[in-house]
Coordinates of C-alpha atoms and ligand atoms in Angstrom, one line a residue:
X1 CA 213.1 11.4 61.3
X2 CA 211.2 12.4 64.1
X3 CA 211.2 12.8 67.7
X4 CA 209.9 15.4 70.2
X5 CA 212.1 18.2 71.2
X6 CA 215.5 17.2 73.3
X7 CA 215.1 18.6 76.9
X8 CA 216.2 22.3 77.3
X9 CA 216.1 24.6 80.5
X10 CA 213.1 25.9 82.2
X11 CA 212.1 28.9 82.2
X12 CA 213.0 31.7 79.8
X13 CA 213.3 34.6 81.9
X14 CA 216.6 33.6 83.8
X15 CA 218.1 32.6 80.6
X16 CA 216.9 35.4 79.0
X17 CA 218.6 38.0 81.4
X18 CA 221.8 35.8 81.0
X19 CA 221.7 36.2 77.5
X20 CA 221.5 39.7 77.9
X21 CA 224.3 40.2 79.6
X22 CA 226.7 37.5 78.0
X23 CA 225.8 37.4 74.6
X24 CA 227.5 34.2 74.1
X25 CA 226.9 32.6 76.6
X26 CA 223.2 31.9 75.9
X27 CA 224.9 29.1 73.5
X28 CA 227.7 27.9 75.4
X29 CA 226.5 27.4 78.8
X30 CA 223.1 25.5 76.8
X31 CA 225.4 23.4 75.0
X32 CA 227.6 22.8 78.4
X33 CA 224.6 22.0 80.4
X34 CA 222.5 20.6 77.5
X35 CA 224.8 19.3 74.7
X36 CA 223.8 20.0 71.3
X37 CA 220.8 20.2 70.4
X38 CA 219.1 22.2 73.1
X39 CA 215.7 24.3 73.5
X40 CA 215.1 27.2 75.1
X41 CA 211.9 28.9 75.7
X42 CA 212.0 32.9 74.4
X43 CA 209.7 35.5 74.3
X44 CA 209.7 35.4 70.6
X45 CA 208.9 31.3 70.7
X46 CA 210.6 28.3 71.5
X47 CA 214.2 28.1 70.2
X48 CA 216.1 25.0 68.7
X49 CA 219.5 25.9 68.9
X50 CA 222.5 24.2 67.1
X51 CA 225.6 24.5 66.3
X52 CA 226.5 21.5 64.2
X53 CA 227.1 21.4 60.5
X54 CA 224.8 19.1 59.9
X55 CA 221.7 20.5 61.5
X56 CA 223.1 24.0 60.2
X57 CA 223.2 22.6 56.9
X58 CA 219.5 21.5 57.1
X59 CA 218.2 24.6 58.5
X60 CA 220.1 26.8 55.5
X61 CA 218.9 24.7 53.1
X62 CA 215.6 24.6 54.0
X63 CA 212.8 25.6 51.4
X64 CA 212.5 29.3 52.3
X65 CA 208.8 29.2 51.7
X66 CA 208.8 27.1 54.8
X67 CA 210.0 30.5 56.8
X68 CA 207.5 32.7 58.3
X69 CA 208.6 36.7 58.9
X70 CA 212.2 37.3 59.8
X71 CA 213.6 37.9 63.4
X72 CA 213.6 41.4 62.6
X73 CA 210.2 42.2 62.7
X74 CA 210.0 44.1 65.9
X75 CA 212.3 46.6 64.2
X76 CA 209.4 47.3 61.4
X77 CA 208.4 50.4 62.4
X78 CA 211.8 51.7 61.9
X79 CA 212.8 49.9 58.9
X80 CA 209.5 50.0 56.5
X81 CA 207.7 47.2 55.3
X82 CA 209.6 47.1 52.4
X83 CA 213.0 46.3 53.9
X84 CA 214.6 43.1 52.6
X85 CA 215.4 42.3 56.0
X86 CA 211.2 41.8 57.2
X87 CA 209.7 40.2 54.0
X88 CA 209.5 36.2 53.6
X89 CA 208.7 33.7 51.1
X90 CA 208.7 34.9 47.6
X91 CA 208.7 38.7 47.7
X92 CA 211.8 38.0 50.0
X93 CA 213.3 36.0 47.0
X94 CA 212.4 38.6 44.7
X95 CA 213.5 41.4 46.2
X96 CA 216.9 40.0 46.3
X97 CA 217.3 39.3 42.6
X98 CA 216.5 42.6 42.6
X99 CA 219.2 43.9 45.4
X100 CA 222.3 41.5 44.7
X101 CA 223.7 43.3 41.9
X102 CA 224.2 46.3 43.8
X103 CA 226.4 44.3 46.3
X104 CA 228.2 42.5 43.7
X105 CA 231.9 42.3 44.3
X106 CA 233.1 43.8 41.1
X107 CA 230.7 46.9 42.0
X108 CA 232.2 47.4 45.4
X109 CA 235.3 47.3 44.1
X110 CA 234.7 50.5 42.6
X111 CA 234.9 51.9 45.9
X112 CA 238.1 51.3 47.2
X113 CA 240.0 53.9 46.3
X114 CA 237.4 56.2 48.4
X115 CA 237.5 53.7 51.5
X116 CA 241.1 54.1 51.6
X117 CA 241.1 58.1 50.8
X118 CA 238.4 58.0 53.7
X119 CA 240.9 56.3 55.8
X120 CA 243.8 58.5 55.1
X121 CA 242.0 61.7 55.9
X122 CA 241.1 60.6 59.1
X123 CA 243.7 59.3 60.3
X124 CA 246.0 62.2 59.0
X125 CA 244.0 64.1 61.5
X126 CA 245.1 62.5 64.6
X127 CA 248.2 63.7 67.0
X128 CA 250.7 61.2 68.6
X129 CA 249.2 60.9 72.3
X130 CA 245.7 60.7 71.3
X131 CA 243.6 58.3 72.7
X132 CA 240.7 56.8 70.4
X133 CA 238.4 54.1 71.0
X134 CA 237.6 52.2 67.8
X135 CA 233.9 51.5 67.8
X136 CA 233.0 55.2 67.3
X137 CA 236.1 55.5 65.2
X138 CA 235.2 52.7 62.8
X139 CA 231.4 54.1 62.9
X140 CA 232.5 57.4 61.3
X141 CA 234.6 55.5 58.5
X142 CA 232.2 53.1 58.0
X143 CA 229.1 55.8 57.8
X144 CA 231.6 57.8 55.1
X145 CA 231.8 54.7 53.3
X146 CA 228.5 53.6 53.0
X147 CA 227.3 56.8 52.2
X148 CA 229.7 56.9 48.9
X149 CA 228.7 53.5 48.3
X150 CA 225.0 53.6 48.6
X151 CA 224.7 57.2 47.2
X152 CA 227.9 57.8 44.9
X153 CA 229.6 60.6 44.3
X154 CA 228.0 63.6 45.1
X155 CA 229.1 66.7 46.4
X156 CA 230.7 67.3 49.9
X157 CA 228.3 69.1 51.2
X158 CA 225.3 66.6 50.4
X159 CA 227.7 63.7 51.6
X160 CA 227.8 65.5 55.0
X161 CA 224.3 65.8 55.4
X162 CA 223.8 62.8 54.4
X163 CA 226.4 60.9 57.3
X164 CA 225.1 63.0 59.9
X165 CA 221.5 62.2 59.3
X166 CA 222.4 58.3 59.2
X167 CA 224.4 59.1 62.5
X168 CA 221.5 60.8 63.9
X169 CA 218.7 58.0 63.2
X170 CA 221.0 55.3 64.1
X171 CA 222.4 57.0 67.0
X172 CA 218.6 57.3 68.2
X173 CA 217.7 53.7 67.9
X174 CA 218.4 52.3 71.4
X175 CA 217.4 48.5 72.1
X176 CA 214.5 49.7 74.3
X177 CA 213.0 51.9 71.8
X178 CA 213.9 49.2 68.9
X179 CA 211.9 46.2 71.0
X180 CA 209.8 48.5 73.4
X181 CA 206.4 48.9 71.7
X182 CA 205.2 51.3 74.5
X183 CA 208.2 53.4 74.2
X184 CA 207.4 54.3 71.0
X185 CA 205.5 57.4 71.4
X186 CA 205.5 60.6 72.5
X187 CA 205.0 60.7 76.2
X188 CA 205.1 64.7 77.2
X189 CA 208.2 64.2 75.2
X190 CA 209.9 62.0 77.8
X191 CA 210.8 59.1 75.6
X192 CA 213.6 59.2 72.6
X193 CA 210.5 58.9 70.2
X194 CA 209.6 62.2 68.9
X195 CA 213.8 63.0 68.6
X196 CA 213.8 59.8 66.5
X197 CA 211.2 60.9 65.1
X198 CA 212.5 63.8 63.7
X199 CA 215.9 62.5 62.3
X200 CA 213.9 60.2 60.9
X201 CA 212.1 62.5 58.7
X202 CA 215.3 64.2 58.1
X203 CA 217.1 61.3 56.8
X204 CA 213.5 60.6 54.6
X205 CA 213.7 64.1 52.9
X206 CA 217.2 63.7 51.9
X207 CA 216.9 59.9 50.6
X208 CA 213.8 61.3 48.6
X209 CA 215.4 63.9 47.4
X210 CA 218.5 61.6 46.3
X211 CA 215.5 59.7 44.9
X212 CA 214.4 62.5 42.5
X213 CA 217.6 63.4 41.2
X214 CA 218.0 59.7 40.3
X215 CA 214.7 59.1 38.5
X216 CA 215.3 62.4 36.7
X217 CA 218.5 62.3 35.0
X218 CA 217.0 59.3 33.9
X219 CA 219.7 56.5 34.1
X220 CA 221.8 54.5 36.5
X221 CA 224.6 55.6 38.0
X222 CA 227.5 53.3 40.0
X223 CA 225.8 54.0 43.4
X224 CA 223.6 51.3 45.1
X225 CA 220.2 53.5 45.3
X226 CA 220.5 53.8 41.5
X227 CA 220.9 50.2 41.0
X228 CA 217.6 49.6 43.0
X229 CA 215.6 52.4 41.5
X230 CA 216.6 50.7 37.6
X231 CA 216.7 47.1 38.7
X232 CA 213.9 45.0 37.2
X233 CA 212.3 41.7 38.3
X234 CA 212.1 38.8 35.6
X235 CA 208.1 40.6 34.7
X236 CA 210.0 43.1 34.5
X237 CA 208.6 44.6 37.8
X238 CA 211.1 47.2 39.8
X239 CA 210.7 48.4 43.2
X240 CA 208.5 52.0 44.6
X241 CA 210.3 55.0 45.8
X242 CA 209.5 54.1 49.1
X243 CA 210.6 50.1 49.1
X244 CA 214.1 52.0 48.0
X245 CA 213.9 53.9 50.9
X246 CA 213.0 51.4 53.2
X247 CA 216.2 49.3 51.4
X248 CA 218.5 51.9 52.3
X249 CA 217.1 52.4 56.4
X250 CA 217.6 48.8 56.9
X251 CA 221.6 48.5 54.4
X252 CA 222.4 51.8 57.0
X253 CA 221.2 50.3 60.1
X254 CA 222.4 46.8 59.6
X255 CA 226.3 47.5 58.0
X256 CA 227.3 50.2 60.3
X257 CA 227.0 48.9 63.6
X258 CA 228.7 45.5 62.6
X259 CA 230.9 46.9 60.4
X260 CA 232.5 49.2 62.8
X261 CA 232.4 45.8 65.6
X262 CA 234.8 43.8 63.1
X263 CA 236.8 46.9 62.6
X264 CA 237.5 47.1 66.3
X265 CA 237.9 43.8 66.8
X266 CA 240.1 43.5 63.8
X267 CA 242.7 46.0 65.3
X268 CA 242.1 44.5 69.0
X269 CA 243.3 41.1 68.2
X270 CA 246.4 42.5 65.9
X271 CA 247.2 44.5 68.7
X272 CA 246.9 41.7 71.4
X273 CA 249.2 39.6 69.8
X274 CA 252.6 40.3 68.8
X275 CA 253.3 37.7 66.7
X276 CA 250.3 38.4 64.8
X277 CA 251.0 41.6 64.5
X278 CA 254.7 41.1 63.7
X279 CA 253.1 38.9 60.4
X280 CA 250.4 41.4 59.3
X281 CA 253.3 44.0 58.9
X282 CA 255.8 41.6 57.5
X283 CA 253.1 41.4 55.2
X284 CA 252.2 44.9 54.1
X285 CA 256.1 46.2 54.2
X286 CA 256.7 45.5 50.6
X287 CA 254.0 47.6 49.8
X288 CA 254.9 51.5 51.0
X289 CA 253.1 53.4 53.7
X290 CA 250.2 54.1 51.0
X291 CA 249.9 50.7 49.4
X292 CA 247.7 50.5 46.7
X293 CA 243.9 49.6 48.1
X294 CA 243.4 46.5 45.3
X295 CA 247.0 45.1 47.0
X296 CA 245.3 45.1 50.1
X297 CA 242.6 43.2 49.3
X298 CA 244.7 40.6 47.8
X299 CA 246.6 40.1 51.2
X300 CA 246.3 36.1 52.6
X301 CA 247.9 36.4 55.6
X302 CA 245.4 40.0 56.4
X303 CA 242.1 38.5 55.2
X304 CA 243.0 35.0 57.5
X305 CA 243.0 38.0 60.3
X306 CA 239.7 39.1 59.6
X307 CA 238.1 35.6 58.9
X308 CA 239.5 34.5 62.1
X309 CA 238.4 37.6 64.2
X310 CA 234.8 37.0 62.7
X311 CA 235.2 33.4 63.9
X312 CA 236.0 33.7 67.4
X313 CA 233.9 37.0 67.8
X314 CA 230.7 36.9 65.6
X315 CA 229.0 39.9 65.4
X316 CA 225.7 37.6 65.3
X317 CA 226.2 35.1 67.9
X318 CA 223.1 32.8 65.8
X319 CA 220.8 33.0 62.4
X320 CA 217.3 32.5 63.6
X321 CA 214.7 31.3 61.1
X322 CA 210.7 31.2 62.2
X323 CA 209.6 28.1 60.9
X324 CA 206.0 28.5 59.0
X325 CA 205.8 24.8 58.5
X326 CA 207.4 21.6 60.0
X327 CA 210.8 20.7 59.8
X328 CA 213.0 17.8 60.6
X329 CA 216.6 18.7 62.1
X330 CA 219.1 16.5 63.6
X331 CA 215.9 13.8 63.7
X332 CA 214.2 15.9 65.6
X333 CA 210.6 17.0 64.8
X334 CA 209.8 20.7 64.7
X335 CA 206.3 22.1 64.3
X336 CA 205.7 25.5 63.2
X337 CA 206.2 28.5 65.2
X338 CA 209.5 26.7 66.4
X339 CA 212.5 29.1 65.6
X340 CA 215.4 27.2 64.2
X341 CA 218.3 28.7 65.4
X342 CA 222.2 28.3 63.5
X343 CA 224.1 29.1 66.6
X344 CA 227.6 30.5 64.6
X345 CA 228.7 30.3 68.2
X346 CA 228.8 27.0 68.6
X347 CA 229.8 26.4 65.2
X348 CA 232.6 28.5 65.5
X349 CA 233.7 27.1 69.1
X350 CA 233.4 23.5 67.7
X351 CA 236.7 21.8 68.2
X352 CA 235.9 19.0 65.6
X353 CA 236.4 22.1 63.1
X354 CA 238.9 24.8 64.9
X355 CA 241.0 22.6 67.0
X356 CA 241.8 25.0 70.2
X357 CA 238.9 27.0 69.2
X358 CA 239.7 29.2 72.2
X359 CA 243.1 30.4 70.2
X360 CA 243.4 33.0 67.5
X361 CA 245.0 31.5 65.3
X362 CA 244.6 33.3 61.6
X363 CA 246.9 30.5 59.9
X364 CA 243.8 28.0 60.4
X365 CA 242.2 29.8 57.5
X366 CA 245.2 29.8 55.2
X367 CA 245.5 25.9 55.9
X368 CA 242.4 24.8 54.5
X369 CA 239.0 26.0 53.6
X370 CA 235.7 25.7 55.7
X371 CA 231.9 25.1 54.1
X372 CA 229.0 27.4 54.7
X373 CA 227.7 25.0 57.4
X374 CA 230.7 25.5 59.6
X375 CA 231.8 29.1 59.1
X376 CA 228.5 31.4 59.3
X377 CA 229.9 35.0 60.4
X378 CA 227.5 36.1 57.8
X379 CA 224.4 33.7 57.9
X380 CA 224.0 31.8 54.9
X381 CA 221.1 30.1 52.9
X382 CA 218.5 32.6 50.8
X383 CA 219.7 35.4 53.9
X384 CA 223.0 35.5 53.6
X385 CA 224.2 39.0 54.4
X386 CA 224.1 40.5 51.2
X387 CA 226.8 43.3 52.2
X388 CA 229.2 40.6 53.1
X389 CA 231.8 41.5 50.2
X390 CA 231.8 45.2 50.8
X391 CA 232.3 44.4 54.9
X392 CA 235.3 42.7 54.6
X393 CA 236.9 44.9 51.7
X394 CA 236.1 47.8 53.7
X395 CA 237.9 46.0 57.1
X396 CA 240.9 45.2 54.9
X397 CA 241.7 48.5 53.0
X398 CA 240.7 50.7 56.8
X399 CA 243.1 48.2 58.5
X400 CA 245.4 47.9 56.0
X401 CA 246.2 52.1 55.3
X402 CA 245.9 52.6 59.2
X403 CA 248.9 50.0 59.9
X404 CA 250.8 50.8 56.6
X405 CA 251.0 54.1 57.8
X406 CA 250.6 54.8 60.9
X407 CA 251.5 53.0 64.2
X408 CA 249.4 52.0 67.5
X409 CA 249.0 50.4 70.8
X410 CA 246.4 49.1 72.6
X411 CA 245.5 50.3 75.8
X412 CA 243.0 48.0 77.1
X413 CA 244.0 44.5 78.3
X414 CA 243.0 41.7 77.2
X415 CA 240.9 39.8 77.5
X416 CA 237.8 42.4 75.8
X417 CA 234.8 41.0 76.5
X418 CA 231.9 40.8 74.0
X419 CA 228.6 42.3 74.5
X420 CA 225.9 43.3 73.3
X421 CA 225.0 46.9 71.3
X422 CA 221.9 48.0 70.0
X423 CA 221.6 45.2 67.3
X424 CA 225.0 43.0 67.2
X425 CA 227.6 42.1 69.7
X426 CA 230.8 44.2 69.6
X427 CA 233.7 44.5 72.0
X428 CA 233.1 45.9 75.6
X429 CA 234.4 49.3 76.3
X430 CA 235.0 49.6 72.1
X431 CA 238.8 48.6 71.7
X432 CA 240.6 51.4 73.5
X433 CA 244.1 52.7 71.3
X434 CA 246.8 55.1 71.5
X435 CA 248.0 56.7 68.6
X436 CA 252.0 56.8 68.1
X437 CA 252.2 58.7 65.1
X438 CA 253.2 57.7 61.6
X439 CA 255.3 54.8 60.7
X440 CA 259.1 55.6 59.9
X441 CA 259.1 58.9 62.1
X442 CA 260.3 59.1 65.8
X443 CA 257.8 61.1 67.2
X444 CA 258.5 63.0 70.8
X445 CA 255.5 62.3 73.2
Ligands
LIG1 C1 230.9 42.9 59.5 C2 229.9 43.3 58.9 C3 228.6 42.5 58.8 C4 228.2 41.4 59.4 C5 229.0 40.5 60.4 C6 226.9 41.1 59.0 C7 226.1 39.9 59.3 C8 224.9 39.7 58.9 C9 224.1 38.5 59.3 C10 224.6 37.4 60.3 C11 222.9 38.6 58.7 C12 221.7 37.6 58.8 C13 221.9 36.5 57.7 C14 220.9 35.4 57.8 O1 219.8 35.5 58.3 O2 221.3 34.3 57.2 C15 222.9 39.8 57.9 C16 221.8 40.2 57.1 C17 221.8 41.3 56.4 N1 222.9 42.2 56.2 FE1 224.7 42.1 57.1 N2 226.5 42.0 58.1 C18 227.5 42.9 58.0 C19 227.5 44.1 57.2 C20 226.5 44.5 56.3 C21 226.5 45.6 55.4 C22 227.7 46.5 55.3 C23 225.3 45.7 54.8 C24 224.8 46.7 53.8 C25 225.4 47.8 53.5 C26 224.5 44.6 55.4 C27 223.2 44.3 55.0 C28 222.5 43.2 55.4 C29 221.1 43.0 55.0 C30 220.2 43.9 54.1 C31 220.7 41.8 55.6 C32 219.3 41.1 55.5 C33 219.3 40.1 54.4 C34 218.0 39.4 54.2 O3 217.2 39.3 55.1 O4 217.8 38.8 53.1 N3 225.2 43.9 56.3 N4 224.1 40.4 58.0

């Protein structure tokens, strides 16, 4: 099982600027011009993209020891050393024994009923007319969210401090900034860095004072940061104040910004299609204009939807994994330093799997089931995006109380193009909506 790389395209910078631009198209113009597997040369190393199962598969299964530092290592500065999203190798492995029970399903569930209050209150706020574009939208939910479900119930006031200090640090973090190294200082305070500076301190005191409260009253509570500041390794080993804090940074920074792409594109591609969304309210009729949140979670026809809308738009168009040490894929030999890219792209435009791949068609995921190797909106192997669950609970209760209740239409036409945000690829322009009022009343506009 060896071999020397297949031929790819020379020279990264045109490719590069492409990718930029079209965040697919990286993958789908290489495999046009290329087939699969192809090579392209990065800044960040030479690239062996695929998007077949069966080198997916190989590089998933990998052993993880054979990975050197994750992608997202430019982004250290930002996130802490501690963030699960920068370590490798063992204290990787460890650190998620140590994070998964905080994401486990049944704990999320406990949420639900304040996702869907979430949803309610916001949307009981908006008047028949109104325009709304969905990324922003979605980002306020989702922030509201993930602040009850990383730090629990609290008190209003702390909540609100709390979602607008996540707003602000995120909202800071542009791409430049994120990959920049020389924008990140203070330059007669012409770059972003001493503002991001200063949320970011902000957001620090709060979590540490979150901290505190935690460590004092002494026992867990159902929030996430309490299940990190009590969870212990097998020695028995738990993690520092500050490895908790650098865990939360990099759960805020990496769920929001995706979380609040599916959302859009969720209520996008009801919207663009009537048929679909003819079925995703035959679907929730039976159960009122407030249907109970657990219902919701339980519709097929609603999570196809969203399973389909992450295939044809992923919010990570590929899974990159630094290879430490040779590896063979597809019979081809890769030394280290190679990165071995999953390109859920390809994956997800392979007609072998999704015949018409081009088609949204939801019903392909209620006819039969598809492995980890073929269906990667989430990564997979010892990676796997560990707020998965929550993601697509949240998506299902926000979408399904919005359409229960309330009715809208889209405003932009389709086709919405993809492209690229700060860290993930979302819909251009942000999924554009009017707002007709609440389902069951005429409403004069
Ligand atoms: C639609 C929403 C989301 C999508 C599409 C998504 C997607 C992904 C993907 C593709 C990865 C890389 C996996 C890999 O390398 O194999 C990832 C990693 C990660 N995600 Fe998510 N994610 C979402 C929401 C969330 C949420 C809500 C959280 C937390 C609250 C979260 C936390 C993380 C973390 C901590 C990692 C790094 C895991 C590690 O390196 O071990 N994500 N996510």
């Amino acid at each position: 099982m060896t071999g020397g790389l297949p031929n790819g395209p020379r020279g990264a910078l045109p490719q590069t600027i492409r990718f930029a631009r079209d965040p697919y198209g990286l993958f789908l113009d290489g495999k046009r011009r290329y087939g699969d597997p192809f090579t392209v040369p990065t800044l960040f190393g030479r690239w062996f993209v695929t998007g077949q199962p069966e080198g997916i598969r190989t590089i998933f299964g990998a052993d993880p020891a054979g990975f050197g530092p994750s992608a997202a290592v430019p982004m250290q500065w930002y996130l802490g050393p501690g963030s699960i999203a920068l370590l490798s190798g063992r204290r990787h492995l460890r650190e998620r024994q140590l994070i998964m029970p905080a994401f486990h399903g049944t704990r999320m569930r406990a949420h639900t009923a304040t996702i869907q209050r979430n949803t309610a209150q916001r949307a009981a706020q908006l008047r028949p007319g109104e325009r709304i574009t969905m990324v922003p939208f979605a980002k306020e939910l989702s922030r509201r969210n993930v602040v009850r479900v990383l730090f629990g119930a609290q008190d209003q006031r702390r909540a609100a401090l709390l979602a607008d200090a996540v707003r602000d640090v995120v909202g800071a973090v542009t791409p430049l900034v994120a990959f920049v190294p020389l924008l990140r200082r203070d330059l007669f305070g012409l770059t972003p860095w001493r503002r991001i500076q200063r949320h970011l301190a902000a957001f620090d005191a709060l979590v540490h004072a979150e901290i505190r409260a935690r460590r004092s009253a002494g026992g867990p509570g159902d929030d996430v940061v309490s299940a990190l500041l009590f969870a212990r390794d097998d020695d028995g080993v738990g993690l520092s104040d500050r490895d908790v804090r650098d865990e939360l940074v990099t759960f805020l920074s990496a769920g929001q910004e995706a979380a609040s792409h599916l959302l859009a594109w969720t209520m996008y591609w009801i919207h663009a299609d009537p048929d679909v969304h003819a079925r995703v309210l035959a679907e929730l009729e039976p159960l009122g204009r407030e249907p109970d949140p657990e219902a919701l979670v339980r519709l097929p026809f609603l999570s196809a939807v969203i399973d389909e809308t992450l295939r044809i738009h992923p919010i990570g168009p590929s899974v990159e994994r630094k290879l430490a040490q040779p590896l063979d894929v597809l019979g081809h030999h890769l030394p280290a330093g190679t990165v071995a890219v999953a390109a859920t792209v390809l994956a997800h435009a392979d007609p072998r799997t999704y015949p018409r791949p081009e088609l949204f068609r939801p019903e392909r995921f209620l006819e039969r089931r598809f492995s980890a190797a073929e269906y990667l909106p989430f990564g997979g192997g010892v990676r796997r995006c560990p707020g998965s669950d929550f993601a697509v609970h949240e998506t299902k209760i926000t979408m399904g109380t919005l359409l229960a209740g309330h009715r809208f239409d889209l405003v932009d036409r389709p086709p919405v193009r993809p492209r690229r945000y700060t860290v993930t690829v979302g819909p251009a322009g942000g999924v554009r909506v009017v707002y007709r009022g609440p389902r069951g009343k005429r409403v004069a506009l």
